[in-house]
Every structure is written in C-alpha cells, then in structure tokens.
CSV table of C-alpha atoms and ligand atoms in Angstrom, one decimal:
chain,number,residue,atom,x,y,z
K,1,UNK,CA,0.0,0.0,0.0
K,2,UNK,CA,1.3,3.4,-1.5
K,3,UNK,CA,2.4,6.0,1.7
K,4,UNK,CA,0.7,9.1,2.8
K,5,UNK,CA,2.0,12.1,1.2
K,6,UNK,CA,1.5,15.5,3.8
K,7,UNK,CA,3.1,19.4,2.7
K,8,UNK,CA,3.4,21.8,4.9
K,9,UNK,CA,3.1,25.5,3.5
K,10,UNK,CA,2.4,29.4,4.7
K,11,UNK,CA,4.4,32.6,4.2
K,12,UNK,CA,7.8,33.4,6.0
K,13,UNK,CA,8.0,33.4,9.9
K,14,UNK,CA,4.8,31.1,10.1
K,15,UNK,CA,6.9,28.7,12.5
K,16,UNK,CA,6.9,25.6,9.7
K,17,UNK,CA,10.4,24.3,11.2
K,18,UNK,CA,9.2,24.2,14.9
K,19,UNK,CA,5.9,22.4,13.5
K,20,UNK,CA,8.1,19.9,11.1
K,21,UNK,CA,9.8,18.3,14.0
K,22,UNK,CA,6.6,18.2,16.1
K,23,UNK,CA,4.7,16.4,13.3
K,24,UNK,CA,7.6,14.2,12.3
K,25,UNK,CA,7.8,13.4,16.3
K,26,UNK,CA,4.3,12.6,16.2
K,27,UNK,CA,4.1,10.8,13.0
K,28,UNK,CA,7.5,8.7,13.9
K,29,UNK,CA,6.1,8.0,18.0
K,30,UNK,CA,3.1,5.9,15.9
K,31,UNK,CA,5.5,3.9,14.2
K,32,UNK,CA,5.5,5.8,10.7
K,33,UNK,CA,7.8,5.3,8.4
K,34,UNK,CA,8.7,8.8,7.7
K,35,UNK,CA,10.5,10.6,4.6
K,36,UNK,CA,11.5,14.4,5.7
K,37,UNK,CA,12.1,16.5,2.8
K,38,UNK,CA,11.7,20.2,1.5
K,39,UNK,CA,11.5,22.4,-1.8
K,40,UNK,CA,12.8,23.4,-3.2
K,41,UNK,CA,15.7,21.0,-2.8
K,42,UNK,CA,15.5,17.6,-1.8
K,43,UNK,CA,17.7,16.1,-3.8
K,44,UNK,CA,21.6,16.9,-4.6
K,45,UNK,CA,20.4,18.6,-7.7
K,46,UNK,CA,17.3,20.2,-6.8
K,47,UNK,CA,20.1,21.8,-3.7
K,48,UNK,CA,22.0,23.3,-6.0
K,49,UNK,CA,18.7,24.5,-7.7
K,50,UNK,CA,17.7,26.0,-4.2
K,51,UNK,CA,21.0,27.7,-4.1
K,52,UNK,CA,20.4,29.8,-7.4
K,53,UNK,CA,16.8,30.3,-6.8
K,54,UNK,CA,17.3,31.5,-2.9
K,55,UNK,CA,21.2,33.7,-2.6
K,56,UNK,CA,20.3,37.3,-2.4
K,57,UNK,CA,22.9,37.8,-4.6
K,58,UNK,CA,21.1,36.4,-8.1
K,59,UNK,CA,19.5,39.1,-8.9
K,60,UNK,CA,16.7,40.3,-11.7
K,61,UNK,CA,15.6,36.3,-12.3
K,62,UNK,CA,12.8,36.8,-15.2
K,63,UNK,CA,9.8,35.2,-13.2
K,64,UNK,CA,9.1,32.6,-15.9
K,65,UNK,CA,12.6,31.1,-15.1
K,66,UNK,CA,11.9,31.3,-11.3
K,67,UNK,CA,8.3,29.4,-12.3
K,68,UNK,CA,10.6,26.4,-14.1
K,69,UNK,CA,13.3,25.8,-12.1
K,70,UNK,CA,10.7,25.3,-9.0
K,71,UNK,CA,9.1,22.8,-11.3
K,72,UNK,CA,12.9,21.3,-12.4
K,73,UNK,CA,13.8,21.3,-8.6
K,74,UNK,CA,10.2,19.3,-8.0
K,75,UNK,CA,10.3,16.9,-11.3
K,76,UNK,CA,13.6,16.0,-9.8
K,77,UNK,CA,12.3,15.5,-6.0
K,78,UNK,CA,9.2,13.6,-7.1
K,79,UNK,CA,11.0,11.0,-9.4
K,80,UNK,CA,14.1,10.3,-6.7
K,81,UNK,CA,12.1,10.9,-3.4
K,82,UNK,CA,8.6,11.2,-2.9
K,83,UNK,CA,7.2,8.4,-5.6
K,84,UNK,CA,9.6,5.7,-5.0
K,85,UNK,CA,9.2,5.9,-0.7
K,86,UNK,CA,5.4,6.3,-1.4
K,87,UNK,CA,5.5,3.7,-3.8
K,88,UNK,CA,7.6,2.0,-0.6
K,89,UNK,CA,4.4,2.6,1.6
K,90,UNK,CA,7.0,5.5,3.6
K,91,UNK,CA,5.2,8.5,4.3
K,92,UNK,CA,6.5,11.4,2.8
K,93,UNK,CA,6.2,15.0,5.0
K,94,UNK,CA,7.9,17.7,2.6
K,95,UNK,CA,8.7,21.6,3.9
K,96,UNK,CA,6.8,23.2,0.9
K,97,UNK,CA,5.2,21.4,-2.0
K,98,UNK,CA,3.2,23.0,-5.2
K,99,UNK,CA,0.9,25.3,-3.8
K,100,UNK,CA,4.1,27.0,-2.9
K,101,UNK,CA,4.3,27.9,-6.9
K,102,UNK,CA,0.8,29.1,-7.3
K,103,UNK,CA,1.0,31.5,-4.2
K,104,UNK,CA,4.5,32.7,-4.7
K,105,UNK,CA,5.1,32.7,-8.3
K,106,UNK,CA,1.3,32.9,-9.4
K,107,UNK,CA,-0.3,35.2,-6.3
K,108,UNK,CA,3.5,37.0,-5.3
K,109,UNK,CA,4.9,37.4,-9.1
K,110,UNK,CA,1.5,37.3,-10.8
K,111,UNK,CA,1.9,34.2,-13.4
K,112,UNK,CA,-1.3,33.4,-14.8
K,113,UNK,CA,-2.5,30.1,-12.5
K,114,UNK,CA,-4.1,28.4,-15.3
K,115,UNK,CA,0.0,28.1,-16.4
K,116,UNK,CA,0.9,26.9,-13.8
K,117,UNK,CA,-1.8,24.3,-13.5
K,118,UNK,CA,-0.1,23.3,-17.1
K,119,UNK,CA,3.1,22.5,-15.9
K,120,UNK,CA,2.3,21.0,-12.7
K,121,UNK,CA,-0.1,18.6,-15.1
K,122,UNK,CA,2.7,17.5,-17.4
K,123,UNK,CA,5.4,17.7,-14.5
K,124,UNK,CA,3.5,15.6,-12.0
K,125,UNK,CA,1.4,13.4,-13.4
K,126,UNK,CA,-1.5,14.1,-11.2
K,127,UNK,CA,1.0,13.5,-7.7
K,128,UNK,CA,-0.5,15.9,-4.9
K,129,UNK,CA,-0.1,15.5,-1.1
K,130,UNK,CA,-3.2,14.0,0.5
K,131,UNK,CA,-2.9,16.7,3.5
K,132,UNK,CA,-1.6,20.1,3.5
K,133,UNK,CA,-1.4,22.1,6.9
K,134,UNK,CA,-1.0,25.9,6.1
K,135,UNK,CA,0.7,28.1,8.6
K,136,UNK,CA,-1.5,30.8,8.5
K,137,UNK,CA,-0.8,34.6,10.3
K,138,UNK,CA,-0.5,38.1,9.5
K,139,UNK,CA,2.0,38.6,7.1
K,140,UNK,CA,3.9,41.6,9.5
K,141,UNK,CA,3.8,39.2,12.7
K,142,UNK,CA,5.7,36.7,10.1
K,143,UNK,CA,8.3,39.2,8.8
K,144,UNK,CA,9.1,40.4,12.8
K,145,UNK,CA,9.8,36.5,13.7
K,146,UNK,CA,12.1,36.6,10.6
K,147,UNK,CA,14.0,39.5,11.2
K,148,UNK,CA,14.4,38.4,15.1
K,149,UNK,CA,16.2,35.6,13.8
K,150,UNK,CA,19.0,37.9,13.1
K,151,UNK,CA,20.3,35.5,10.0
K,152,UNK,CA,20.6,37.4,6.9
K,153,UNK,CA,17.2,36.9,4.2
K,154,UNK,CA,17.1,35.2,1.3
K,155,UNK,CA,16.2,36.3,-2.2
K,156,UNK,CA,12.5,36.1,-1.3
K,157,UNK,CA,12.7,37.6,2.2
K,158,UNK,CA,13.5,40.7,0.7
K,159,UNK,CA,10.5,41.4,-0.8
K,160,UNK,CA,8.0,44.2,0.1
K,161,UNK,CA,5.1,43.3,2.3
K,162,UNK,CA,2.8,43.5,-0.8
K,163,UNK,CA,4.3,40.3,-2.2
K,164,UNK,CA,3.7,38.4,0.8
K,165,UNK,CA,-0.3,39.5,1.7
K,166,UNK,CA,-0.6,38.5,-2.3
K,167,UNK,CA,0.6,35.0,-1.3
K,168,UNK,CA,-1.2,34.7,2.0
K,169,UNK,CA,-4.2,35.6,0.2
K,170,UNK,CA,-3.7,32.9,-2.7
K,171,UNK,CA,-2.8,30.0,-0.2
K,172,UNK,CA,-5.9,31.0,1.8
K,173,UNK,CA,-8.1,31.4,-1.7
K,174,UNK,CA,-6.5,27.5,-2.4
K,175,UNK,CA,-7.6,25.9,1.3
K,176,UNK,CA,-11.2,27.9,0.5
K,177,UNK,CA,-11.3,25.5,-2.6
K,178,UNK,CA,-9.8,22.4,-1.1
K,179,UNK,CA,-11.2,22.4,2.5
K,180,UNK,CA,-10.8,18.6,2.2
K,181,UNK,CA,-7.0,18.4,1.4
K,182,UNK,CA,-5.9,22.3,2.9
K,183,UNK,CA,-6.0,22.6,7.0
K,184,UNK,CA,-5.6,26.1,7.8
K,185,UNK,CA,-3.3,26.4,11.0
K,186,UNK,CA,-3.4,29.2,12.8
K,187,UNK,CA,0.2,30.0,13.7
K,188,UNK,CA,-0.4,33.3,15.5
K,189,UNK,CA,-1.4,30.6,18.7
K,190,UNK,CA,1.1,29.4,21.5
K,191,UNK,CA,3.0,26.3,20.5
K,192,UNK,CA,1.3,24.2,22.8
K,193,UNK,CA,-2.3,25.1,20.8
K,194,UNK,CA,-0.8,24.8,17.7
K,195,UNK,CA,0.5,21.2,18.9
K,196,UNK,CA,-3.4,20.5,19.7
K,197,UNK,CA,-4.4,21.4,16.5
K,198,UNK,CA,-2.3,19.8,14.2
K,199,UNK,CA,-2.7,16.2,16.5
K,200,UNK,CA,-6.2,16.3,16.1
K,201,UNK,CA,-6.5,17.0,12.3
K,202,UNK,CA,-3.1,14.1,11.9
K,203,UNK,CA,-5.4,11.7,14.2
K,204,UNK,CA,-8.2,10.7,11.1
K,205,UNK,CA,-4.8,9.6,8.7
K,206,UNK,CA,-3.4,6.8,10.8
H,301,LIG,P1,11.8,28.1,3.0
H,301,LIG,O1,12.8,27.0,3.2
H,301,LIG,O2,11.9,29.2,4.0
H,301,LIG,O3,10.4,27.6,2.9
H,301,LIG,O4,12.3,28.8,1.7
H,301,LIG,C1,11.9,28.5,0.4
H,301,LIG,C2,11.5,29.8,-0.3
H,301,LIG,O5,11.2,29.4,-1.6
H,301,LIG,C3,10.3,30.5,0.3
H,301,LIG,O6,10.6,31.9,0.3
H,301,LIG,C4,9.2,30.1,-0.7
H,301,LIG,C5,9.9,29.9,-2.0
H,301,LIG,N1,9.3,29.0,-2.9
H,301,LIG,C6,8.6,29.5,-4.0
H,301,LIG,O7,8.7,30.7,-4.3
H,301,LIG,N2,8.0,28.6,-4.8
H,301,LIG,C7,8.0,27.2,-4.6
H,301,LIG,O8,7.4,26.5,-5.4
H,301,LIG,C8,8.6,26.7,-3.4
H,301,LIG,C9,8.6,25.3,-3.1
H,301,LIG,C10,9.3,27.7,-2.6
C-alpha cells in the first residue's frame, strides 16, 4: 500500500520548522515510516537549484525562469524521493510542496494560474499531497519573527510586504477550494495550541 503524502506551507516566519519536527515526532512515535524533505531541494540537484533560486545575490531572475526551475527542482524530488518511498508505503512529510508555486510565483509574481496548472499537469502526473497544513498569520507578525532571527534573508525575504499578503491571500483562496486536502493552521497561537491542533486534524490519517 502506497504512503501518505502530507506538505506543509504558509508565508515566512509562520513557524513551519518548529511544526516539522513536532509532526515528524508525532508521525514517527506511531511507528511511521517517515521521509522528511523540502522544496525546493531535496535532492543533490534540486540543492543546487535551491542555491540559485534562494542567494540574495542572483538578482533580476525573469519570473518565468523562477516558475521552471521550482518545477525542475520538484520533477527532480518527485521521481528520486517522494514516488519511489510512497510507492515503498513510507510517508513522505515535505517543507513546501506546489501550492508553494501558485501563491508565490502565481499570487507573489503574478503568473497566470491556469500556467501553472499546465506544468504541474505534465510535470507531476496528477501527484499531490493527501494533506496540506497551512501556517497561516498576519504577514507583519511573520516578517518580525524573521528579522528576530538575526540570520541574513534570502532572495525572497527581501521582498516588500505586498508580495507576501498577495501569497497569504492565494494560499488562503486555495484551502477555500480544497477544505478537504488544505488545513488552515493558525500559527499566530502558543505552541502548545498549535500542537493540539495539528494532533487532532493528523489523528483521522493513521
Ligand atoms: P523556506 O525554506 O523558508 O520555505 O524557503 C523556500 C523559499 O522558496 C520560500 O521563500 C518560498 C519559496 N518557494 C517558491 O517561491 N515557490 C515554490 O514552489 C517553493 C517550493 C518555494
């Protein structure tokens, strides 16, 4: 039997590593076999990809090249990672997954969706995670917990506040359409809460 396949998504700040290693605790503690991964990267190539895409210092990418090597990075993951330890009945829990692309690249750089939809038809052959738990909070309480962190931002972390309400909006637009798949977290709450939360919508998938 083919393993459960679970993103986890939301603007910068939105606490997705603290949540990763609760979830992969959780997950593990039930006996799960677990793959962690993330995009983009996940792979030795798609790291390098995640190198180009991310250093601060490549600047004025044209957005349609941005749009394909996301999809290169994830054609790469998908074929060496997630299918074959799905296919291995592993769970697979990746940091990011496609609706990554339509928020950021479609809702933050404004490609047409209907594109995108394209390429993620012919790229993944109809692969999409069977949960998705979006980190959801204002997009200035996010930006605060990333400068705090004091570590230097990334090509995408220095983009206006505009750019990152367009994305919250477009993930939130995308769990409006897919209640069934997209669990809105709401990340603004202690740890603790956000610990209860995420248990109780994980509990119904073992
Ligand atoms: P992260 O490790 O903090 O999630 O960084 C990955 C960055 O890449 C983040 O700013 C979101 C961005 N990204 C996209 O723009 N499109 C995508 O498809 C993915 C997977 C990530």
């Amino acid at each position: 039997m083919n393993g459960k396949f679970i993103s986890i998504e939301g603007v910068e700040g939105a606490g997705k590593s603290t949540q990763l290693d609760f979830i992969q605790r959780y997950l593990m503690g039930q006996g799960i076999q677990l793959t962690v991964t993330r995009e983009p990267g996940g792979t030795e190539l798609g790291e390098q990809i995640r190198t180009l895409l991310l250093t601060p210092t490549t600047t004025g990418m044209a957005v349609n090249t941005e749009l394909l090597l996301m999809f290169a990075a994830r054609a790469e993951h998908v074929a060496q990672v997630i299918n074959p330890a799905l296919a291995n009945g592993n769970w697979v829990l990746s940091d990011r997954f496609t609706d990554a692309t339509f928020a950021y690249q479609g809702g933050g750089r404004g490609i047409d969706l209907q594109r995108i939809n394209e390429i993620a038809a012919w790229t993944l052959n109809g692969l999409q995670p069977d949960l998705t738990l979006l980190f959801d909070l204002p997009v200035e309480v996010g930006q605060q917990r990333v400068l705090s962190r004091n570590q230097g931002v990334d090509r995408f972390e220095q983009e206006k506040i505009e750019f990152f309400e367009r994305i919250r909006a477009c993930y939130l637009d995308r769990a409006q359409q897919e209640p069934h798949r997209i669990k809105i977290i709401d990340a603004s709450q202690s740890i603790a809460d956000i610990e209860i939360q995420l248990t109780n919508i994980l509990k119904p998938l073992l």
